[in-house]
Amino acid sequence: MDSKKFLVFGSPAIGEEEITELNACLQSGWLGTGPRVAQFEQDFARYKDVPANQVAAVNSCTAALHVSMVAARLPPGSEVITTPLTFCATVNAIIHAGLTPVLADVDPVTMNIDPAAIEAAITPRTAAILPVHFAGRSCDMDPILAIARKHKLVLIEDCAHAIETEYHGRKAGTHGDFGCFSFYVTKNVITGEGGMILGGNAEQIARAKVLALHGMSKDAWHRFGDKGYRHYQVVECGFKYNMMDIQAALGIHQLARVEANWERRQVLWSRYMAAFADLPVGLPAAPEPDTRHGYHLFTLLIDAARCRLSRDEFLDAMNAAGIGTGVHYLSIPEHPYYQERFGWRPEQWPHAMAIGRQTVSLPLSAKLSDEDVERIIDAVRSLLG
């Protein structure tokens, strides 16, 4: 392995502000859901230009997806259409909500779910569409919204990659009934683990908040805070999905730097595009007009015939050079569980299958120095040039 430091894939940029806030949180004696979570919710709502009562912080994007589907009161066993090119959590959340996942193939250029494939997948049992804004690129939301309205379907956006993403002047997560965000450690805003639900109205989010904390009418801050004890009642059979102040302490300052970090990743993206333009690899498509790309992932497609090595050989070689990479994603039908449960085979969704077998993600963190980026570029060019 290269004698230089190992570049961890997705390593977050942590500042002194986060460390100071975290220390203050620890010293305050209040680590669970409390005032810092409330502030983080308010800050996120402000960033998304929605009222504060339309967001709810939770402990993961998976939880956000699950709670959204339960809060939407989708009929048990009904179908939810989503993409096969996503993390397993998207499909698992559908299953945990007592619903049936249905896959619609992706556009091979954008790698996002194809609206025409959504339309073709609709049956009388379809209740919702769950598009995923892959790598920070917005799905083509106008036709997806038209399909949802035509068939009276709930629309839940998986925005795990898309905090900064916009489409035709609208921010990701604000198009449909719910938007679900991730603050996992590799994401553009991090809380270590964490998520956020953005709802189309305050009533939806009020129910989501109750569901996310055991179905209780009051959270711990409102029971044990400095205004005195308040009794609660269990009004639904909920879940243990709340975010802690110890997580929000990171998120508050991460969110404050979201634009600066986005600008840095945009610079890195452009450097990669220029550096690899002459290589025999598939590069990401340019952002579509009147959209804002979140620049969450920079993916290469490694075709063994063109590149003289396979995707997995490329992964191993980059690791040997001390550079961490990712795979986003093997298509969902490649995994044994879904094959056994649903009888899925990758060939049923050929675009997602082809991308999943060739894709590799390069480091794209705002933490990367110019020297780090040059090292990554040199390693890629030495393998593929």
mmCIF file of C-alpha atoms in Angstrom:
data_model
loop_
_atom_site.group_PDB
_atom_site.id
_atom_site.type_symbol
_atom_site.label_atom_id
_atom_site.label_comp_id
_atom_site.label_asym_id
_atom_site.label_seq_id
_atom_site.Cartn_x
_atom_site.Cartn_y
_atom_site.Cartn_z
ATOM 1 C CA MET A 1 0.000 0.000 0.000
ATOM 2 C CA ASP A 2 1.067 3.598 -0.648
ATOM 3 C CA SER A 3 3.087 4.950 2.280
ATOM 4 C CA LYS A 4 0.922 8.065 2.354
ATOM 5 C CA LYS A 5 -2.167 8.248 4.576
ATOM 6 C CA PHE A 6 -5.137 6.166 3.510
ATOM 7 C CA LEU A 7 -7.838 8.388 2.041
ATOM 8 C CA VAL A 8 -11.046 7.140 3.634
ATOM 9 C CA PHE A 9 -13.983 7.219 1.232
ATOM 10 C CA GLY A 10 -16.556 9.787 2.295
ATOM 11 C CA SER A 11 -14.533 11.110 5.238
ATOM 12 C CA PRO A 12 -16.454 14.130 6.571
ATOM 13 C CA ALA A 13 -15.109 17.649 7.027
ATOM 14 C CA ILE A 14 -15.405 18.307 10.781
ATOM 15 C CA GLY A 15 -14.625 21.793 12.121
ATOM 16 C CA GLU A 16 -13.822 23.199 15.542
ATOM 17 C CA GLU A 17 -17.408 24.490 15.760
ATOM 18 C CA GLU A 18 -18.763 20.933 15.840
ATOM 19 C CA ILE A 19 -16.236 19.876 18.479
ATOM 20 C CA THR A 20 -17.056 22.876 20.680
ATOM 21 C CA GLU A 21 -20.809 22.304 20.325
ATOM 22 C CA LEU A 22 -20.429 18.620 21.084
ATOM 23 C CA ASN A 23 -18.464 19.390 24.252
ATOM 24 C CA ALA A 24 -21.127 21.875 25.324
ATOM 25 C CA CYS A 25 -23.807 19.277 24.708
ATOM 26 C CA LEU A 26 -21.972 16.690 26.808
ATOM 27 C CA GLN A 27 -21.489 19.165 29.634
ATOM 28 C CA SER A 28 -25.118 20.281 29.543
ATOM 29 C CA GLY A 29 -26.379 16.922 30.789
ATOM 30 C CA TRP A 30 -28.939 16.817 27.964
ATOM 31 C CA LEU A 31 -27.859 14.261 25.347
ATOM 32 C CA GLY A 32 -31.231 12.955 24.111
ATOM 33 C CA THR A 33 -33.856 14.704 22.007
ATOM 34 C CA GLY A 34 -33.904 18.307 23.174
ATOM 35 C CA PRO A 35 -33.090 21.915 22.312
ATOM 36 C CA ARG A 36 -30.318 21.167 19.809
ATOM 37 C CA VAL A 37 -32.552 18.840 17.824
ATOM 38 C CA ALA A 38 -35.189 21.590 17.798
ATOM 39 C CA GLN A 39 -32.607 24.091 16.525
ATOM 40 C CA PHE A 40 -31.388 21.693 13.847
ATOM 41 C CA GLU A 41 -34.971 21.179 12.671
ATOM 42 C CA GLN A 42 -35.523 24.937 12.511
ATOM 43 C CA ASP A 43 -32.272 25.489 10.620
ATOM 44 C CA PHE A 44 -33.088 22.714 8.145
ATOM 45 C CA ALA A 45 -36.593 24.077 7.568
ATOM 46 C CA ARG A 46 -35.104 27.510 6.905
ATOM 47 C CA TYR A 47 -32.625 26.004 4.420
ATOM 48 C CA LYS A 48 -35.456 24.253 2.612
ATOM 49 C CA ASP A 49 -37.740 27.319 2.719
ATOM 50 C CA VAL A 50 -40.545 25.528 4.561
ATOM 51 C CA PRO A 51 -42.216 26.240 7.936
ATOM 52 C CA ALA A 52 -40.493 24.718 10.962
ATOM 53 C CA ASN A 53 -43.533 22.548 11.681
ATOM 54 C CA GLN A 54 -43.009 20.691 8.387
ATOM 55 C CA VAL A 55 -39.781 18.916 9.379
ATOM 56 C CA ALA A 56 -38.984 16.168 11.873
ATOM 57 C CA ALA A 57 -35.517 14.957 12.816
ATOM 58 C CA VAL A 58 -35.063 11.187 13.142
ATOM 59 C CA ASN A 59 -32.168 8.786 13.617
ATOM 60 C CA SER A 60 -31.709 7.754 9.954
ATOM 61 C CA CYS A 61 -33.057 8.206 6.452
ATOM 62 C CA THR A 62 -34.277 4.615 6.716
ATOM 63 C CA ALA A 63 -36.432 5.645 9.674
ATOM 64 C CA ALA A 64 -37.625 8.687 7.724
ATOM 65 C CA LEU A 65 -38.736 6.498 4.818
ATOM 66 C CA HIS A 66 -40.462 3.974 7.089
ATOM 67 C CA VAL A 67 -42.298 6.603 9.141
ATOM 68 C CA SER A 68 -43.349 8.495 6.010
ATOM 69 C CA MET A 69 -44.986 5.424 4.546
ATOM 70 C CA VAL A 70 -46.781 4.644 7.807
ATOM 71 C CA ALA A 71 -47.854 8.282 8.234
ATOM 72 C CA ALA A 72 -49.200 8.273 4.668
ATOM 73 C CA ARG A 73 -51.628 5.481 5.661
ATOM 74 C CA LEU A 74 -50.842 3.386 2.603
ATOM 75 C CA PRO A 75 -53.047 0.265 2.444
ATOM 76 C CA PRO A 76 -51.291 -2.855 3.824
ATOM 77 C CA GLY A 77 -49.699 -4.908 1.065
ATOM 78 C CA SER A 78 -50.088 -2.179 -1.549
ATOM 79 C CA GLU A 79 -47.278 -1.556 -4.024
ATOM 80 C CA VAL A 80 -44.593 1.126 -3.909
ATOM 81 C CA ILE A 81 -42.594 1.738 -7.092
ATOM 82 C CA THR A 82 -38.917 2.552 -6.645
ATOM 83 C CA THR A 83 -35.554 2.208 -8.372
ATOM 84 C CA PRO A 84 -33.366 -0.907 -8.464
ATOM 85 C CA LEU A 85 -30.253 1.315 -8.299
ATOM 86 C CA THR A 86 -30.335 2.312 -4.645
ATOM 87 C CA PHE A 87 -29.153 1.273 -1.208
ATOM 88 C CA CYS A 88 -31.040 -1.659 0.292
ATOM 89 C CA ALA A 89 -32.605 0.647 2.918
ATOM 90 C CA THR A 90 -34.989 2.087 0.334
ATOM 91 C CA VAL A 91 -36.512 -1.306 -0.386
ATOM 92 C CA ASN A 92 -36.233 -2.557 3.205
ATOM 93 C CA ALA A 93 -38.246 0.421 4.464
ATOM 94 C CA ILE A 94 -41.041 -0.468 2.041
ATOM 95 C CA ILE A 95 -41.052 -4.035 3.352
ATOM 96 C CA HIS A 96 -40.968 -2.931 7.012
ATOM 97 C CA ALA A 97 -43.994 -0.712 6.355
ATOM 98 C CA GLY A 98 -45.941 -3.796 5.317
ATOM 99 C CA LEU A 99 -45.890 -2.833 1.652
ATOM 100 C CA THR A 100 -44.702 -4.476 -1.566
ATOM 101 C CA PRO A 101 -41.706 -3.048 -3.474
ATOM 102 C CA VAL A 102 -41.956 -2.865 -7.254
ATOM 103 C CA LEU A 103 -38.876 -1.919 -9.273
ATOM 104 C CA ALA A 104 -38.788 0.343 -12.335
ATOM 105 C CA ASP A 105 -35.550 0.563 -14.311
ATOM 106 C CA VAL A 106 -33.317 3.626 -14.497
ATOM 107 C CA ASP A 107 -32.377 5.924 -17.337
ATOM 108 C CA PRO A 108 -28.871 4.772 -18.381
ATOM 109 C CA VAL A 109 -27.614 8.370 -18.682
ATOM 110 C CA THR A 110 -28.950 9.986 -15.508
ATOM 111 C CA MET A 111 -29.001 6.717 -13.497
ATOM 112 C CA ASN A 112 -32.273 7.931 -11.967
ATOM 113 C CA ILE A 113 -35.597 6.102 -12.176
ATOM 114 C CA ASP A 114 -37.149 6.391 -15.638
ATOM 115 C CA PRO A 115 -40.629 7.989 -15.572
ATOM 116 C CA ALA A 116 -41.718 5.790 -18.491
ATOM 117 C CA ALA A 117 -40.715 2.710 -16.497
ATOM 118 C CA ILE A 118 -42.764 3.994 -13.540
ATOM 119 C CA GLU A 119 -45.850 4.339 -15.712
ATOM 120 C CA ALA A 120 -45.339 0.823 -17.088
ATOM 121 C CA ALA A 121 -45.058 -0.625 -13.557
ATOM 122 C CA ILE A 122 -48.346 0.785 -12.227
ATOM 123 C CA THR A 123 -51.071 -1.712 -11.335
ATOM 124 C CA PRO A 124 -54.381 -1.376 -9.474
ATOM 125 C CA ARG A 125 -52.407 -2.143 -6.289
ATOM 126 C CA THR A 126 -49.949 0.754 -6.678
ATOM 127 C CA ALA A 127 -50.200 3.254 -3.824
ATOM 128 C CA ALA A 128 -46.958 5.273 -3.962
ATOM 129 C CA ILE A 129 -43.872 6.231 -5.934
ATOM 130 C CA LEU A 130 -40.516 6.447 -4.158
ATOM 131 C CA PRO A 131 -37.940 8.089 -6.471
ATOM 132 C CA VAL A 132 -34.301 8.314 -5.358
ATOM 133 C CA HIS A 133 -32.241 11.345 -6.396
ATOM 134 C CA PHE A 134 -29.133 9.338 -7.227
ATOM 135 C CA ALA A 135 -25.672 10.818 -6.508
ATOM 136 C CA GLY A 136 -27.180 14.284 -5.985
ATOM 137 C CA ARG A 137 -28.846 14.515 -9.411
ATOM 138 C CA SER A 138 -32.555 15.296 -9.280
ATOM 139 C CA CYS A 139 -34.971 12.822 -10.776
ATOM 140 C CA ASP A 140 -37.068 14.175 -13.640
ATOM 141 C CA MET A 141 -39.810 15.337 -11.294
ATOM 142 C CA ASP A 142 -42.310 16.960 -13.685
ATOM 143 C CA PRO A 143 -43.343 13.690 -15.370
ATOM 144 C CA ILE A 144 -43.128 11.796 -12.079
ATOM 145 C CA LEU A 145 -45.452 14.317 -10.438
ATOM 146 C CA ALA A 146 -47.802 14.070 -13.399
ATOM 147 C CA ILE A 147 -47.917 10.275 -13.030
ATOM 148 C CA ALA A 148 -48.561 10.573 -9.274
ATOM 149 C CA ARG A 149 -51.436 13.007 -9.830
ATOM 150 C CA LYS A 150 -52.917 11.007 -12.700
ATOM 151 C CA HIS A 151 -53.075 7.821 -10.620
ATOM 152 C CA LYS A 152 -53.642 9.529 -7.229
ATOM 153 C CA LEU A 153 -50.425 8.122 -5.766
ATOM 154 C CA VAL A 154 -48.455 9.250 -2.714
ATOM 155 C CA LEU A 155 -45.010 10.601 -3.646
ATOM 156 C CA ILE A 156 -42.141 10.084 -1.207
ATOM 157 C CA GLU A 157 -38.702 11.387 -2.255
ATOM 158 C CA ASP A 158 -35.554 9.593 -1.110
ATOM 159 C CA CYS A 159 -33.194 12.562 -0.785
ATOM 160 C CA ALA A 160 -30.331 10.760 0.973
ATOM 161 C CA HIS A 161 -27.926 12.129 -1.670
ATOM 162 C CA ALA A 162 -29.760 15.363 -2.343
ATOM 163 C CA ILE A 163 -29.677 17.934 0.448
ATOM 164 C CA GLU A 164 -28.618 20.760 -1.887
ATOM 165 C CA THR A 165 -30.358 19.445 -5.016
ATOM 166 C CA GLU A 166 -32.919 21.540 -6.899
ATOM 167 C CA TYR A 167 -35.162 20.918 -9.908
ATOM 168 C CA HIS A 168 -36.759 23.732 -11.902
ATOM 169 C CA GLY A 169 -36.451 26.120 -8.964
ATOM 170 C CA ARG A 170 -37.799 23.703 -6.328
ATOM 171 C CA LYS A 171 -35.684 22.083 -3.642
ATOM 172 C CA ALA A 172 -35.446 18.306 -3.441
ATOM 173 C CA GLY A 173 -37.851 16.909 -0.882
ATOM 174 C CA THR A 174 -40.505 19.570 -1.455
ATOM 175 C CA HIS A 175 -42.116 18.112 -4.595
ATOM 176 C CA GLY A 176 -44.288 15.409 -3.117
ATOM 177 C CA ASP A 177 -45.934 14.332 0.130
ATOM 178 C CA PHE A 178 -42.674 13.571 1.967
ATOM 179 C CA GLY A 179 -38.951 14.096 1.474
ATOM 180 C CA CYS A 180 -36.481 11.918 3.404
ATOM 181 C CA PHE A 181 -32.887 12.986 4.078
ATOM 182 C CA SER A 182 -29.756 11.300 5.425
ATOM 183 C CA PHE A 183 -27.022 12.690 7.663
ATOM 184 C CA TYR A 184 -24.988 9.477 7.710
ATOM 185 C CA VAL A 185 -21.243 9.933 8.107
ATOM 186 C CA THR A 186 -20.529 9.862 4.345
ATOM 187 C CA LYS A 187 -23.265 12.350 3.404
ATOM 188 C CA ASN A 188 -22.993 16.049 2.565
ATOM 189 C CA VAL A 189 -24.250 17.078 6.025
ATOM 190 C CA ILE A 190 -23.424 14.615 8.784
ATOM 191 C CA THR A 191 -24.603 13.843 12.298
ATOM 192 C CA GLY A 192 -22.881 10.430 12.377
ATOM 193 C CA GLU A 193 -26.247 8.727 12.029
ATOM 194 C CA GLY A 194 -29.385 10.745 11.433
ATOM 195 C CA GLY A 195 -32.179 11.735 9.118
ATOM 196 C CA MET A 196 -34.947 14.243 8.506
ATOM 197 C CA ILE A 197 -38.521 13.999 7.268
ATOM 198 C CA LEU A 198 -39.922 16.940 5.328
ATOM 199 C CA GLY A 199 -43.704 16.826 4.961
ATOM 200 C CA GLY A 200 -46.073 18.564 2.603
ATOM 201 C CA ASN A 201 -48.093 19.858 5.547
ATOM 202 C CA ALA A 202 -47.877 20.247 9.311
ATOM 203 C CA GLU A 203 -50.481 17.575 10.032
ATOM 204 C CA GLN A 204 -48.421 14.902 8.264
ATOM 205 C CA ILE A 205 -45.288 15.866 10.181
ATOM 206 C CA ALA A 206 -47.118 16.002 13.518
ATOM 207 C CA ARG A 207 -48.145 12.378 13.023
ATOM 208 C CA ALA A 208 -44.666 11.430 11.816
ATOM 209 C CA LYS A 209 -43.142 12.904 14.991
ATOM 210 C CA VAL A 210 -45.481 10.886 17.175
ATOM 211 C CA LEU A 211 -44.737 7.714 15.215
ATOM 212 C CA ALA A 212 -40.981 8.319 15.454
ATOM 213 C CA LEU A 213 -41.048 8.271 19.280
ATOM 214 C CA HIS A 214 -43.064 5.282 20.437
ATOM 215 C CA GLY A 215 -46.378 6.932 19.506
ATOM 216 C CA MET A 216 -46.041 9.231 22.529
ATOM 217 C CA SER A 217 -47.742 12.597 22.652
ATOM 218 C CA LYS A 218 -44.686 14.372 24.160
ATOM 219 C CA ASP A 219 -40.945 13.809 23.725
ATOM 220 C CA ALA A 220 -38.459 13.783 26.604
ATOM 221 C CA TRP A 221 -37.622 17.483 26.315
ATOM 222 C CA HIS A 222 -41.278 18.335 26.799
ATOM 223 C CA ARG A 223 -41.594 15.876 29.708
ATOM 224 C CA PHE A 224 -38.440 16.601 31.694
ATOM 225 C CA GLY A 225 -37.408 20.097 30.560
ATOM 226 C CA ASP A 226 -37.047 23.140 32.786
ATOM 227 C CA LYS A 227 -40.767 23.983 32.586
ATOM 228 C CA GLY A 228 -41.622 21.037 34.809
ATOM 229 C CA TYR A 229 -42.809 17.491 34.247
ATOM 230 C CA ARG A 230 -45.508 16.916 31.673
ATOM 231 C CA HIS A 231 -47.505 13.708 31.391
ATOM 232 C CA TYR A 232 -47.714 11.956 28.050
ATOM 233 C CA GLN A 233 -50.078 9.509 26.435
ATOM 234 C CA VAL A 234 -49.346 6.780 23.900
ATOM 235 C CA VAL A 235 -51.667 7.511 20.985
ATOM 236 C CA GLU A 236 -50.174 5.145 18.367
ATOM 237 C CA CYS A 237 -47.910 2.085 18.239
ATOM 238 C CA GLY A 238 -44.774 3.931 17.178
ATOM 239 C CA PHE A 239 -41.060 3.356 16.816
ATOM 240 C CA LYS A 240 -37.788 4.367 18.510
ATOM 241 C CA TYR A 241 -36.515 6.650 15.757
ATOM 242 C CA ASN A 242 -35.731 9.980 17.465
ATOM 243 C CA MET A 243 -32.552 11.990 16.889
ATOM 244 C CA MET A 244 -30.387 12.911 19.887
ATOM 245 C CA ASP A 245 -28.961 16.326 20.766
ATOM 246 C CA ILE A 246 -25.508 14.765 20.645
ATOM 247 C CA GLN A 247 -26.119 14.180 16.912
ATOM 248 C CA ALA A 248 -27.753 17.543 16.275
ATOM 249 C CA ALA A 249 -24.724 19.239 17.859
ATOM 250 C CA LEU A 250 -22.792 18.139 14.774
ATOM 251 C CA GLY A 251 -25.607 18.831 12.323
ATOM 252 C CA ILE A 252 -26.152 22.449 13.347
ATOM 253 C CA HIS A 253 -22.678 23.480 12.242
ATOM 254 C CA GLN A 254 -22.501 21.066 9.320
ATOM 255 C CA LEU A 255 -25.634 22.662 7.918
ATOM 256 C CA ALA A 256 -24.192 26.136 8.463
ATOM 257 C CA ARG A 257 -21.366 25.197 6.062
ATOM 258 C CA VAL A 258 -23.491 23.267 3.564
ATOM 259 C CA GLU A 259 -23.087 25.833 0.780
ATOM 260 C CA ALA A 260 -19.341 26.259 1.216
ATOM 261 C CA ASN A 261 -18.870 22.491 1.193
ATOM 262 C CA TRP A 262 -21.105 22.176 -1.869
ATOM 263 C CA GLU A 263 -18.963 24.728 -3.704
ATOM 264 C CA ARG A 264 -15.792 22.797 -2.813
ATOM 265 C CA ARG A 265 -17.262 19.524 -4.102
ATOM 266 C CA GLN A 266 -18.321 21.267 -7.308
ATOM 267 C CA VAL A 267 -14.695 22.289 -7.839
ATOM 268 C CA LEU A 268 -13.507 18.720 -7.238
ATOM 269 C CA TRP A 269 -16.185 17.364 -9.594
ATOM 270 C CA SER A 270 -15.016 19.716 -12.361
ATOM 271 C CA ARG A 271 -11.383 18.719 -11.811
ATOM 272 C CA TYR A 272 -12.259 15.056 -12.118
ATOM 273 C CA MET A 273 -14.299 15.640 -15.273
ATOM 274 C CA ALA A 274 -11.391 17.470 -16.929
ATOM 275 C CA ALA A 275 -8.759 15.002 -15.725
ATOM 276 C CA PHE A 276 -10.603 11.908 -16.951
ATOM 277 C CA ALA A 277 -12.098 13.259 -20.178
ATOM 278 C CA ASP A 278 -9.658 11.308 -22.387
ATOM 279 C CA LEU A 279 -9.894 8.003 -20.497
ATOM 280 C CA PRO A 280 -11.901 5.002 -21.754
ATOM 281 C CA VAL A 281 -14.418 5.249 -18.899
ATOM 282 C CA GLY A 282 -18.016 6.317 -18.494
ATOM 283 C CA LEU A 283 -18.217 9.741 -16.838
ATOM 284 C CA PRO A 284 -21.263 11.292 -15.130
ATOM 285 C CA ALA A 285 -23.598 13.215 -17.395
ATOM 286 C CA ALA A 286 -23.579 16.989 -17.057
ATOM 287 C CA PRO A 287 -26.289 18.409 -14.767
ATOM 288 C CA GLU A 288 -29.554 19.006 -16.619
ATOM 289 C CA PRO A 289 -30.636 22.596 -17.399
ATOM 290 C CA ASP A 290 -32.489 24.433 -14.632
ATOM 291 C CA THR A 291 -31.331 21.969 -11.987
ATOM 292 C CA ARG A 292 -28.827 22.025 -9.174
ATOM 293 C CA HIS A 293 -26.727 18.894 -8.690
ATOM 294 C CA GLY A 294 -25.868 18.005 -5.092
ATOM 295 C CA TYR A 295 -22.447 16.606 -6.125
ATOM 296 C CA HIS A 296 -22.715 13.816 -3.593
ATOM 297 C CA LEU A 297 -21.071 11.043 -5.617
ATOM 298 C CA PHE A 298 -18.631 11.072 -8.529
ATOM 299 C CA THR A 299 -19.059 7.767 -10.327
ATOM 300 C CA LEU A 300 -17.004 6.137 -13.065
ATOM 301 C CA LEU A 301 -18.212 3.224 -15.187
ATOM 302 C CA ILE A 302 -15.425 0.676 -15.653
ATOM 303 C CA ASP A 303 -16.026 -1.492 -18.722
ATOM 304 C CA ALA A 304 -13.478 -4.336 -18.596
ATOM 305 C CA ALA A 305 -13.281 -4.561 -22.391
ATOM 306 C CA ARG A 306 -12.434 -0.869 -22.769
ATOM 307 C CA CYS A 307 -10.391 -0.375 -19.603
ATOM 308 C CA ARG A 308 -8.319 -3.602 -19.664
ATOM 309 C CA LEU A 309 -9.318 -4.345 -16.072
ATOM 310 C CA SER A 310 -12.577 -5.105 -14.334
ATOM 311 C CA ARG A 311 -14.407 -2.850 -11.907
ATOM 312 C CA ASP A 312 -13.418 -5.051 -8.983
ATOM 313 C CA GLU A 313 -9.773 -5.111 -10.094
ATOM 314 C CA PHE A 314 -9.917 -1.306 -10.195
ATOM 315 C CA LEU A 315 -11.329 -1.225 -6.647
ATOM 316 C CA ASP A 316 -8.527 -3.482 -5.401
ATOM 317 C CA ALA A 317 -5.841 -1.431 -7.133
ATOM 318 C CA MET A 318 -7.146 1.853 -5.699
ATOM 319 C CA ASN A 319 -7.233 0.316 -2.234
ATOM 320 C CA ALA A 320 -3.643 -0.858 -2.669
ATOM 321 C CA ALA A 321 -2.752 2.748 -3.536
ATOM 322 C CA GLY A 322 -4.274 3.908 -0.243
ATOM 323 C CA ILE A 323 -7.420 5.401 -1.753
ATOM 324 C CA GLY A 324 -10.860 4.353 -0.542
ATOM 325 C CA THR A 325 -13.626 3.953 -3.104
ATOM 326 C CA GLY A 326 -17.283 2.938 -3.041
ATOM 327 C CA VAL A 327 -19.828 1.017 -5.106
ATOM 328 C CA HIS A 328 -23.190 2.775 -5.543
ATOM 329 C CA TYR A 329 -24.762 0.343 -6.080
ATOM 330 C CA LEU A 330 -25.001 -3.267 -7.013
ATOM 331 C CA SER A 331 -28.568 -3.316 -8.255
ATOM 332 C CA ILE A 332 -31.104 -4.503 -5.699
ATOM 333 C CA PRO A 333 -31.954 -7.730 -7.603
ATOM 334 C CA GLU A 334 -28.312 -8.866 -7.347
ATOM 335 C CA HIS A 335 -28.786 -9.579 -3.625
ATOM 336 C CA PRO A 336 -29.814 -13.077 -2.477
ATOM 337 C CA TYR A 337 -32.547 -11.954 -0.069
ATOM 338 C CA TYR A 338 -34.603 -10.195 -2.737
ATOM 339 C CA GLN A 339 -34.044 -12.996 -5.229
ATOM 340 C CA GLU A 340 -35.345 -15.517 -2.714
ATOM 341 C CA ARG A 341 -38.270 -13.415 -1.450
ATOM 342 C CA PHE A 342 -39.520 -11.878 -4.695
ATOM 343 C CA GLY A 343 -37.976 -14.057 -7.404
ATOM 344 C CA TRP A 344 -36.203 -11.036 -8.882
ATOM 345 C CA ARG A 345 -33.332 -11.437 -11.341
ATOM 346 C CA PRO A 346 -30.976 -8.607 -12.342
ATOM 347 C CA GLU A 347 -31.702 -9.094 -16.042
ATOM 348 C CA GLN A 348 -35.261 -7.838 -15.494
ATOM 349 C CA TRP A 349 -33.824 -4.318 -15.035
ATOM 350 C CA PRO A 350 -30.926 -4.284 -17.517
ATOM 351 C CA HIS A 351 -29.845 -0.654 -17.158
ATOM 352 C CA ALA A 352 -29.534 -0.884 -13.364
ATOM 353 C CA MET A 353 -27.783 -4.242 -13.697
ATOM 354 C CA ALA A 354 -25.186 -2.877 -16.142
ATOM 355 C CA ILE A 355 -24.492 0.232 -14.048
ATOM 356 C CA GLY A 356 -24.281 -1.777 -10.824
ATOM 357 C CA ARG A 357 -21.673 -4.128 -12.286
ATOM 358 C CA GLN A 358 -19.458 -1.319 -13.610
ATOM 359 C CA THR A 359 -19.836 1.616 -11.232
ATOM 360 C CA VAL A 360 -17.238 2.896 -8.785
ATOM 361 C CA SER A 361 -17.394 6.073 -6.703
ATOM 362 C CA LEU A 362 -14.315 8.207 -6.101
ATOM 363 C CA PRO A 363 -13.768 10.305 -2.957
ATOM 364 C CA LEU A 364 -15.634 13.641 -3.227
ATOM 365 C CA SER A 365 -15.469 15.118 0.266
ATOM 366 C CA ALA A 366 -14.958 18.793 1.061
ATOM 367 C CA LYS A 367 -12.255 17.521 3.421
ATOM 368 C CA LEU A 368 -10.006 16.568 0.491
ATOM 369 C CA SER A 369 -7.002 18.815 -0.052
ATOM 370 C CA ASP A 370 -5.716 19.753 -3.508
ATOM 371 C CA GLU A 371 -2.845 17.320 -2.896
ATOM 372 C CA ASP A 372 -5.325 14.534 -2.089
ATOM 373 C CA VAL A 373 -7.231 15.196 -5.292
ATOM 374 C CA GLU A 374 -4.092 15.139 -7.424
ATOM 375 C CA ARG A 375 -3.150 11.843 -5.819
ATOM 376 C CA ILE A 376 -6.555 10.387 -6.685
ATOM 377 C CA ILE A 377 -6.345 11.668 -10.258
ATOM 378 C CA ASP A 378 -2.846 10.268 -10.696
ATOM 379 C CA ALA A 379 -3.918 6.866 -9.369
ATOM 380 C CA VAL A 380 -6.914 6.677 -11.708
ATOM 381 C CA ARG A 381 -4.886 7.754 -14.739
ATOM 382 C CA SER A 382 -2.108 5.259 -13.963
ATOM 383 C CA LEU A 383 -4.668 2.452 -13.971
ATOM 384 C CA LEU A 384 -6.816 3.536 -16.907
ATOM 385 C CA GLY A 385 -4.666 5.839 -19.016
#
